[in-house]
Amino acid sequence: MSRHSSASESRRSVASRASDLSLLNDDECKRILTVLERDFNLRQQEHKRLEELKKTIRQETDRVEYLAGSKEFNLERCIRCFKPFRFLLNPRKTCSECKLFVCPECSTYTSETKTWACKACSQLKELRVLTSDWFYNQTSCKHKRCGSSRVVRELHKREKELGEFN
C-alpha cells in the first residue's frame, strides 16, 4: 500500500511542477497569454461555425419532419430537393439514417457499407465528429480545471500578486 501511495504522490508532484508558472519571467508569461488568446479566438470562431451548421441542420430537420408526414409526397419526390423521381433519370434511394427517399444528387453512396445517406444526415454525422461533445462531456466531468484554463488562472493569479507588490 505504501508503494502505491508514493507513486501517486510522485505523479502529483510532477503535475504540480509542470503547472508551476512562477519559474517563468514576465516576457514568457506574456507570450503564453498571447498564444492562449489566439487559441481562445480560434475556438470562438469554430464555435460560431458549428452553431451555424447546427442551425442549418435544425431547419432542414424541421422542414423534413413536416413533409415526411405525407408518405405520398416522399414516394413521388425527393424529401430534400423536391424533384420528382424517374425510373432511370432520377431513381429513388433510401437514406440509411433517416429512412426517407432521396435522389442521387441529395445523397452520397458509401461503398464500405453499401448504403446511401442523404446530405443532411451526412452533415449531422460530420457535426458529431467535429464537436466531439461525447469526449468533452466526459473529460469535463473528470477534470474541473485543465489545460489552458488552468494556465490562464495561474498567470492571472501571478499578475495579481505582482500588482500588489508594485
Coordinates of N, CA and C in Angstrom, one line a residue:
M1 N 0.8 -1.2 0.0 CA 0.0 0.0 0.0 C 0.9 1.3 0.0
S2 N 2.0 1.2 0.7 CA 2.9 2.4 0.7 C 3.5 2.6 -0.6
R3 N 3.7 1.6 -1.4 CA 4.3 1.7 -2.7 C 3.3 2.5 -3.6
H4 N 2.1 2.1 -3.5 CA 1.0 2.8 -4.3 C 0.9 4.3 -4.0
S5 N 0.9 4.6 -2.7 CA 0.8 6.0 -2.3 C 2.0 6.8 -2.7
S6 N 3.2 6.3 -2.7 CA 4.4 7.0 -3.1 C 4.3 7.3 -4.6
A7 N 3.8 6.3 -5.4 CA 3.7 6.5 -6.8 C 2.7 7.6 -7.1
S8 N 1.6 7.7 -6.4 CA 0.6 8.7 -6.7 C 1.1 10.1 -6.2
E9 N 1.9 10.1 -5.1 CA 2.5 11.4 -4.7 C 3.5 11.9 -5.7
S10 N 4.3 11.0 -6.3 CA 5.3 11.4 -7.2 C 4.6 12.0 -8.5
R11 N 3.5 11.3 -8.9 CA 2.8 11.8 -10.1 C 2.2 13.2 -9.8
R12 N 1.7 13.4 -8.6 CA 1.1 14.6 -8.2 C 2.2 15.7 -8.2
S13 N 3.4 15.4 -7.6 CA 4.4 16.4 -7.6 C 4.9 16.8 -9.0
V14 N 5.0 15.8 -9.9 CA 5.4 16.1 -11.3 C 4.3 17.0 -11.9
A15 N 3.0 16.7 -11.7 CA 2.0 17.6 -12.2 C 2.0 19.0 -11.7
S16 N 2.3 19.1 -10.4 CA 2.3 20.4 -9.8 C 3.5 21.2 -10.3
R17 N 4.7 20.5 -10.5 CA 5.8 21.2 -11.0 C 5.6 21.6 -12.5
A18 N 4.8 20.8 -13.2 CA 4.6 21.2 -14.6 C 3.7 22.4 -14.7
S19 N 2.8 22.6 -13.8 CA 1.9 23.8 -13.8 C 2.4 24.9 -13.0
D20 N 3.6 24.8 -12.4 CA 4.2 25.9 -11.6 C 4.7 27.0 -12.5
L21 N 4.0 28.1 -12.6 CA 4.4 29.1 -13.6 C 5.3 30.2 -12.9
S22 N 5.6 30.0 -11.7 CA 6.4 31.0 -11.0 C 7.8 31.0 -11.6
L23 N 8.2 30.0 -12.2 CA 9.6 29.9 -12.8 C 9.7 30.7 -14.1
L24 N 8.6 31.2 -14.6 CA 8.6 31.9 -15.9 C 8.9 33.4 -15.6
N25 N 9.6 34.1 -16.5 CA 9.7 35.5 -16.4 C 8.5 36.2 -17.1
D26 N 8.4 37.5 -16.9 CA 7.3 38.3 -17.4 C 7.1 38.1 -18.9
D27 N 8.2 38.2 -19.7 CA 8.1 38.1 -21.1 C 7.5 36.7 -21.5
E28 N 7.9 35.7 -20.9 CA 7.4 34.3 -21.2 C 5.9 34.2 -20.8
C29 N 5.6 34.8 -19.7 CA 4.1 34.8 -19.4 C 3.3 35.6 -20.4
K30 N 3.8 36.7 -20.9 CA 3.1 37.5 -21.9 C 2.9 36.7 -23.2
R31 N 4.0 36.0 -23.6 CA 3.9 35.1 -24.8 C 2.9 34.0 -24.6
I32 N 2.9 33.4 -23.5 CA 1.9 32.3 -23.2 C 0.5 32.9 -23.3
L33 N 0.3 34.0 -22.7 CA -1.1 34.6 -22.7 C -1.5 35.0 -24.1
T34 N -0.5 35.4 -24.9 CA -0.8 35.8 -26.3 C -1.3 34.5 -27.1
V35 N -0.5 33.4 -26.9 CA -0.9 32.2 -27.5 C -2.3 31.7 -27.1
L36 N -2.5 31.8 -25.8 CA -3.8 31.4 -25.2 C -5.0 32.3 -25.8
E37 N -4.7 33.6 -25.9 CA -5.7 34.4 -26.5 C -6.1 34.0 -28.0
R38 N -5.0 33.7 -28.7 CA -5.3 33.3 -30.1 C -6.0 32.0 -30.1
D39 N -5.7 31.1 -29.2 CA -6.4 29.8 -29.1 C -7.9 30.1 -28.7
F40 N -8.1 31.0 -27.8 CA -9.5 31.3 -27.4 C -10.3 31.9 -28.6
N41 N -9.6 32.8 -29.4 CA -10.3 33.4 -30.5 C -10.6 32.3 -31.6
L42 N -9.7 31.4 -31.8 CA -10.0 30.3 -32.8 C -11.1 29.4 -32.3
R43 N -11.1 29.1 -31.1 CA -12.2 28.3 -30.5 C -13.5 29.0 -30.7
Q44 N -13.6 30.3 -30.4 CA -14.8 31.1 -30.6 C -15.3 31.0 -32.1
Q45 N -14.4 31.2 -33.0 CA -14.7 31.2 -34.4 C -15.3 29.8 -34.8
E46 N -14.6 28.7 -34.3 CA -15.1 27.4 -34.6 C -16.4 27.1 -34.0
H47 N -16.6 27.7 -32.8 CA -17.9 27.5 -32.1 C -19.0 28.2 -32.9
K48 N -18.8 29.4 -33.4 CA -19.7 30.1 -34.3 C -20.1 29.3 -35.5
R49 N -19.0 28.8 -36.2 CA -19.2 28.0 -37.4 C -20.1 26.7 -37.1
L50 N -19.8 26.1 -36.0 CA -20.5 24.9 -35.6 C -22.0 25.2 -35.3
E51 N -22.2 26.4 -34.6 CA -23.6 26.8 -34.3 C -24.4 27.1 -35.5
E52 N -23.7 27.7 -36.5 CA -24.4 27.9 -37.8 C -24.7 26.6 -38.5
L53 N -23.8 25.6 -38.5 CA -24.1 24.3 -39.0 C -25.3 23.6 -38.3
K54 N -25.3 23.8 -37.0 CA -26.4 23.2 -36.2 C -27.7 23.8 -36.5
K55 N -27.7 25.2 -36.7 CA -28.9 25.9 -37.1 C -29.4 25.4 -38.4
T56 N -28.5 25.2 -39.4 CA -28.9 24.8 -40.7 C -29.5 23.4 -40.7
I57 N -28.9 22.5 -39.9 CA -29.4 21.1 -39.7 C -30.8 21.1 -39.0
R58 N -30.9 22.0 -38.0 CA -32.2 22.0 -37.3 C -33.3 22.5 -38.3
Q59 N -33.0 23.5 -39.1 CA -34.0 24.0 -40.1 C -34.4 22.9 -41.1
E60 N -33.4 22.2 -41.6 CA -33.6 21.1 -42.5 C -34.5 20.0 -41.9
T61 N -34.1 19.7 -40.6 CA -34.8 18.6 -39.9 C -36.3 19.0 -39.7
D62 N -36.6 20.2 -39.3 CA -37.9 20.7 -39.1 C -38.7 20.6 -40.4
R63 N -38.1 21.1 -41.5 CA -38.8 21.0 -42.8 C -39.1 19.6 -43.2
V64 N -38.1 18.7 -43.0 CA -38.3 17.3 -43.4 C -39.4 16.6 -42.6
E65 N -39.4 16.9 -41.3 CA -40.4 16.3 -40.4 C -41.8 16.7 -40.8
Y66 N -41.9 18.0 -41.2 CA -43.2 18.4 -41.7 C -43.6 17.7 -43.0
L67 N -42.7 17.6 -43.9 CA -43.0 16.9 -45.2 C -43.1 15.4 -45.1
A68 N -42.4 14.8 -44.2 CA -42.4 13.4 -44.0 C -43.8 12.9 -43.5
G69 N -44.6 13.8 -43.0 CA -45.9 13.4 -42.5 C -46.8 12.9 -43.7
S70 N -46.5 13.3 -44.9 CA -47.2 12.9 -46.1 C -46.4 11.8 -46.8
K71 N -46.7 10.6 -46.6 CA -45.9 9.5 -47.2 C -46.0 9.5 -48.7
E72 N -47.1 10.0 -49.2 CA -47.3 10.0 -50.7 C -46.3 11.0 -51.3
F73 N -46.1 12.1 -50.6 CA -45.2 13.1 -51.1 C -43.8 12.5 -51.3
N74 N -43.3 11.8 -50.3 CA -42.0 11.2 -50.3 C -41.9 10.0 -51.3
L75 N -43.0 9.4 -51.6 CA -42.9 8.3 -52.5 C -42.7 8.8 -53.9
E76 N -43.2 10.0 -54.2 CA -43.1 10.6 -55.5 C -41.9 11.6 -55.7
R77 N -41.5 12.2 -54.6 CA -40.5 13.3 -54.7 C -39.4 13.1 -53.7
C78 N -38.2 13.7 -54.0 CA -37.1 13.7 -53.1 C -37.5 14.6 -51.9
I79 N -37.2 14.1 -50.7 CA -37.6 14.9 -49.5 C -36.7 16.1 -49.3
R80 N -35.5 16.1 -49.9 CA -34.6 17.2 -49.8 C -34.7 18.3 -50.8
C81 N -34.8 17.9 -52.1 CA -34.9 18.9 -53.2 C -36.2 19.0 -53.9
F82 N -37.1 18.1 -53.6 CA -38.5 18.0 -54.2 C -38.6 17.6 -55.6
K83 N -37.5 17.2 -56.2 CA -37.5 16.7 -57.6 C -38.3 15.4 -57.7
P84 N -39.1 15.3 -58.7 CA -39.8 14.0 -58.9 C -38.9 12.9 -59.2
F85 N -39.2 11.7 -58.7 CA -38.4 10.5 -59.0 C -38.8 10.0 -60.4
R86 N -37.8 9.6 -61.2 CA -38.0 9.0 -62.5 C -37.2 7.7 -62.5
F87 N -37.7 6.7 -63.2 CA -37.1 5.3 -63.1 C -35.6 5.3 -63.4
L88 N -35.2 5.9 -64.6 CA -33.8 5.9 -65.0 C -33.1 7.2 -64.7
L89 N -33.8 8.3 -64.9 CA -33.2 9.6 -64.8 C -32.9 10.1 -63.4
N90 N -33.8 9.8 -62.5 CA -33.7 10.3 -61.1 C -34.3 9.2 -60.2
P91 N -33.5 8.1 -60.0 CA -34.0 7.0 -59.2 C -34.1 7.3 -57.8
R92 N -35.0 6.6 -57.1 CA -35.2 6.8 -55.6 C -34.2 6.0 -54.8
K93 N -33.6 6.6 -53.9 CA -32.6 5.9 -53.0 C -33.2 6.1 -51.5
T94 N -32.9 5.1 -50.7 CA -33.3 5.2 -49.3 C -32.1 5.6 -48.4
C95 N -32.3 6.6 -47.6 CA -31.2 7.1 -46.7 C -31.1 6.0 -45.6
S96 N -29.9 5.6 -45.3 CA -29.7 4.5 -44.3 C -30.0 5.1 -42.9
E97 N -29.9 6.4 -42.7 CA -30.0 7.0 -41.4 C -31.5 7.4 -41.1
C98 N -32.1 8.2 -41.9 CA -33.4 8.7 -41.6 C -34.5 7.9 -42.3
K99 N -34.1 6.9 -43.2 CA -35.1 6.0 -43.9 C -36.0 6.7 -44.8
L100 N -35.7 7.9 -45.2 CA -36.6 8.6 -46.2 C -36.0 8.5 -47.6
F101 N -36.8 8.7 -48.6 CA -36.4 8.6 -50.0 C -35.8 9.9 -50.5
V102 N -34.6 9.8 -51.1 CA -33.8 10.9 -51.6 C -33.3 10.6 -53.0
C103 N -33.0 11.6 -53.8 CA -32.5 11.4 -55.1 C -30.9 11.2 -55.0
P104 N -30.3 10.8 -56.1 CA -28.8 10.6 -56.1 C -28.1 11.9 -55.8
E105 N -28.6 13.1 -56.3 CA -28.0 14.4 -56.1 C -28.0 14.8 -54.6
C106 N -29.0 14.4 -53.9 CA -29.1 14.8 -52.5 C -28.5 13.7 -51.5
S107 N -27.8 12.8 -52.0 CA -27.3 11.7 -51.2 C -25.9 11.3 -51.6
T108 N -25.2 10.6 -50.8 CA -23.9 10.0 -51.1 C -23.9 8.5 -50.8
Y109 N -23.1 7.8 -51.7 CA -23.1 6.4 -51.5 C -21.8 6.0 -50.8
T110 N -21.9 5.1 -49.8 CA -20.7 4.6 -49.1 C -20.4 3.2 -49.5
S111 N -19.3 3.0 -50.2 CA -19.0 1.7 -50.8 C -18.7 0.7 -49.7
E112 N -18.1 1.1 -48.5 CA -17.8 0.1 -47.5 C -19.1 -0.5 -46.9
T113 N -20.1 0.3 -46.7 CA -21.3 -0.3 -46.1 C -22.4 -0.5 -47.1
K114 N -22.1 -0.1 -48.4 CA -23.1 -0.2 -49.5 C -24.4 0.4 -49.2
T115 N -24.4 1.6 -48.6 CA -25.6 2.3 -48.2 C -25.6 3.7 -48.8
W116 N -26.8 4.3 -48.9 CA -26.9 5.7 -49.3 C -27.3 6.5 -48.0
A117 N -26.8 7.7 -47.9 CA -27.1 8.6 -46.8 C -27.4 10.0 -47.4
C118 N -28.5 10.6 -47.0 CA -28.8 11.9 -47.5 C -27.8 12.9 -47.0
K119 N -27.7 14.1 -47.6 CA -26.6 15.0 -47.3 C -26.9 15.6 -45.9
A120 N -28.2 15.7 -45.5 CA -28.5 16.3 -44.2 C -28.0 15.3 -43.1
C121 N -28.2 14.0 -43.3 CA -27.7 13.0 -42.3 C -26.2 13.0 -42.3
S122 N -25.6 13.1 -43.5 CA -24.1 13.2 -43.5 C -23.6 14.4 -42.8
Q123 N -24.3 15.5 -42.9 CA -23.8 16.7 -42.2 C -24.0 16.5 -40.7
L124 N -25.0 15.9 -40.3 CA -25.3 15.6 -38.8 C -24.1 14.7 -38.3
K125 N -23.7 13.7 -39.1 CA -22.6 12.9 -38.7 C -21.3 13.7 -38.5
E126 N -21.1 14.5 -39.5 CA -19.9 15.4 -39.5 C -19.9 16.3 -38.3
L127 N -21.1 16.8 -38.0 CA -21.2 17.7 -36.8 C -20.8 17.0 -35.5
R128 N -21.3 15.7 -35.4 CA -21.0 14.9 -34.2 C -19.5 14.7 -34.1
V129 N -18.9 14.5 -35.2 CA -17.4 14.2 -35.2 C -16.7 15.5 -34.9
L130 N -17.1 16.6 -35.5 CA -16.4 17.9 -35.3 C -16.5 18.4 -33.9
T131 N -17.7 18.3 -33.3 CA -17.9 18.8 -32.0 C -17.3 18.0 -30.9
S132 N -17.2 16.7 -31.1 CA -16.7 15.8 -30.1 C -17.3 16.0 -28.7
D133 N -18.6 16.3 -28.7 CA -19.3 16.5 -27.5 C -19.2 15.3 -26.5
W134 N -19.3 14.1 -27.0 CA -19.2 13.0 -26.1 C -17.8 13.0 -25.4
F135 N -16.8 13.4 -26.0 CA -15.5 13.4 -25.4 C -15.3 14.5 -24.4
Y136 N -15.7 15.7 -24.8 CA -15.6 16.9 -23.9 C -16.5 16.7 -22.6
N137 N -17.7 16.2 -22.8 CA -18.6 16.0 -21.7 C -18.0 15.1 -20.6
Q138 N -17.3 14.0 -21.1 CA -16.7 13.0 -20.2 C -15.5 13.6 -19.5
T139 N -14.6 14.3 -20.2 CA -13.4 14.9 -19.6 C -13.8 16.1 -18.7
S140 N -14.8 16.8 -19.0 CA -15.1 17.9 -18.1 C -15.7 17.4 -16.8
C141 N -16.3 16.3 -16.8 CA -16.8 15.7 -15.5 C -15.6 15.2 -14.7
K142 N -14.6 14.7 -15.3 CA -13.4 14.1 -14.6 C -12.5 15.2 -14.1
H143 N -12.2 16.2 -15.0 CA -11.2 17.3 -14.7 C -11.9 18.6 -14.7
K144 N -12.1 19.2 -13.6 CA -12.8 20.5 -13.5 C -11.9 21.6 -14.2
R145 N -10.6 21.7 -13.9 CA -9.8 22.7 -14.5 C -8.6 22.0 -15.1
C146 N -8.4 22.1 -16.4 CA -7.2 21.5 -17.0 C -6.9 22.3 -18.2
G147 N -5.7 22.1 -18.8 CA -5.3 22.7 -20.0 C -5.1 24.2 -19.9
S148 N -5.5 24.9 -20.9 CA -5.3 26.4 -21.0 C -6.0 27.1 -19.9
S149 N -7.2 26.7 -19.4 CA -7.9 27.4 -18.3 C -7.1 27.4 -17.1
R150 N -6.4 26.3 -16.8 CA -5.5 26.2 -15.6 C -4.3 27.2 -15.7
V151 N -3.7 27.2 -16.9 CA -2.6 28.1 -17.1 C -3.0 29.6 -17.0
V152 N -4.1 29.9 -17.6 CA -4.6 31.3 -17.5 C -4.9 31.7 -16.1
R153 N -5.5 30.8 -15.4 CA -5.8 31.1 -13.9 C -4.5 31.4 -13.2
E154 N -3.5 30.5 -13.4 CA -2.2 30.7 -12.7 C -1.5 32.0 -13.1
L155 N -1.6 32.3 -14.4 CA -0.9 33.6 -14.9 C -1.6 34.8 -14.3
H156 N -2.9 34.8 -14.3 CA -3.7 35.9 -13.7 C -3.4 36.1 -12.2
K157 N -3.3 34.9 -11.5 CA -3.0 34.9 -10.1 C -1.7 35.6 -9.9
R158 N -0.7 35.2 -10.7 CA 0.7 35.7 -10.6 C 0.7 37.2 -10.9
E159 N -0.1 37.6 -11.9 CA -0.1 39.0 -12.3 C -0.7 39.8 -11.2
K160 N -1.7 39.3 -10.5 CA -2.4 40.0 -9.4 C -1.4 40.1 -8.2
E161 N -0.6 39.1 -7.9 CA 0.4 39.1 -6.9 C 1.4 40.2 -7.2
L162 N 1.9 40.2 -8.4 CA 2.9 41.2 -8.8 C 2.4 42.6 -8.7
G163 N 1.1 42.8 -9.0 CA 0.5 44.1 -8.9 C 0.4 44.6 -7.5
E164 N 0.2 43.7 -6.5 CA 0.2 44.0 -5.1 C 1.5 44.5 -4.6
F165 N 2.6 43.9 -5.2 CA 4.0 44.2 -4.7 C 4.4 45.6 -5.3
N166 N 3.9 45.9 -6.6 CA 4.3 47.1 -7.2 C 3.3 48.2 -6.8

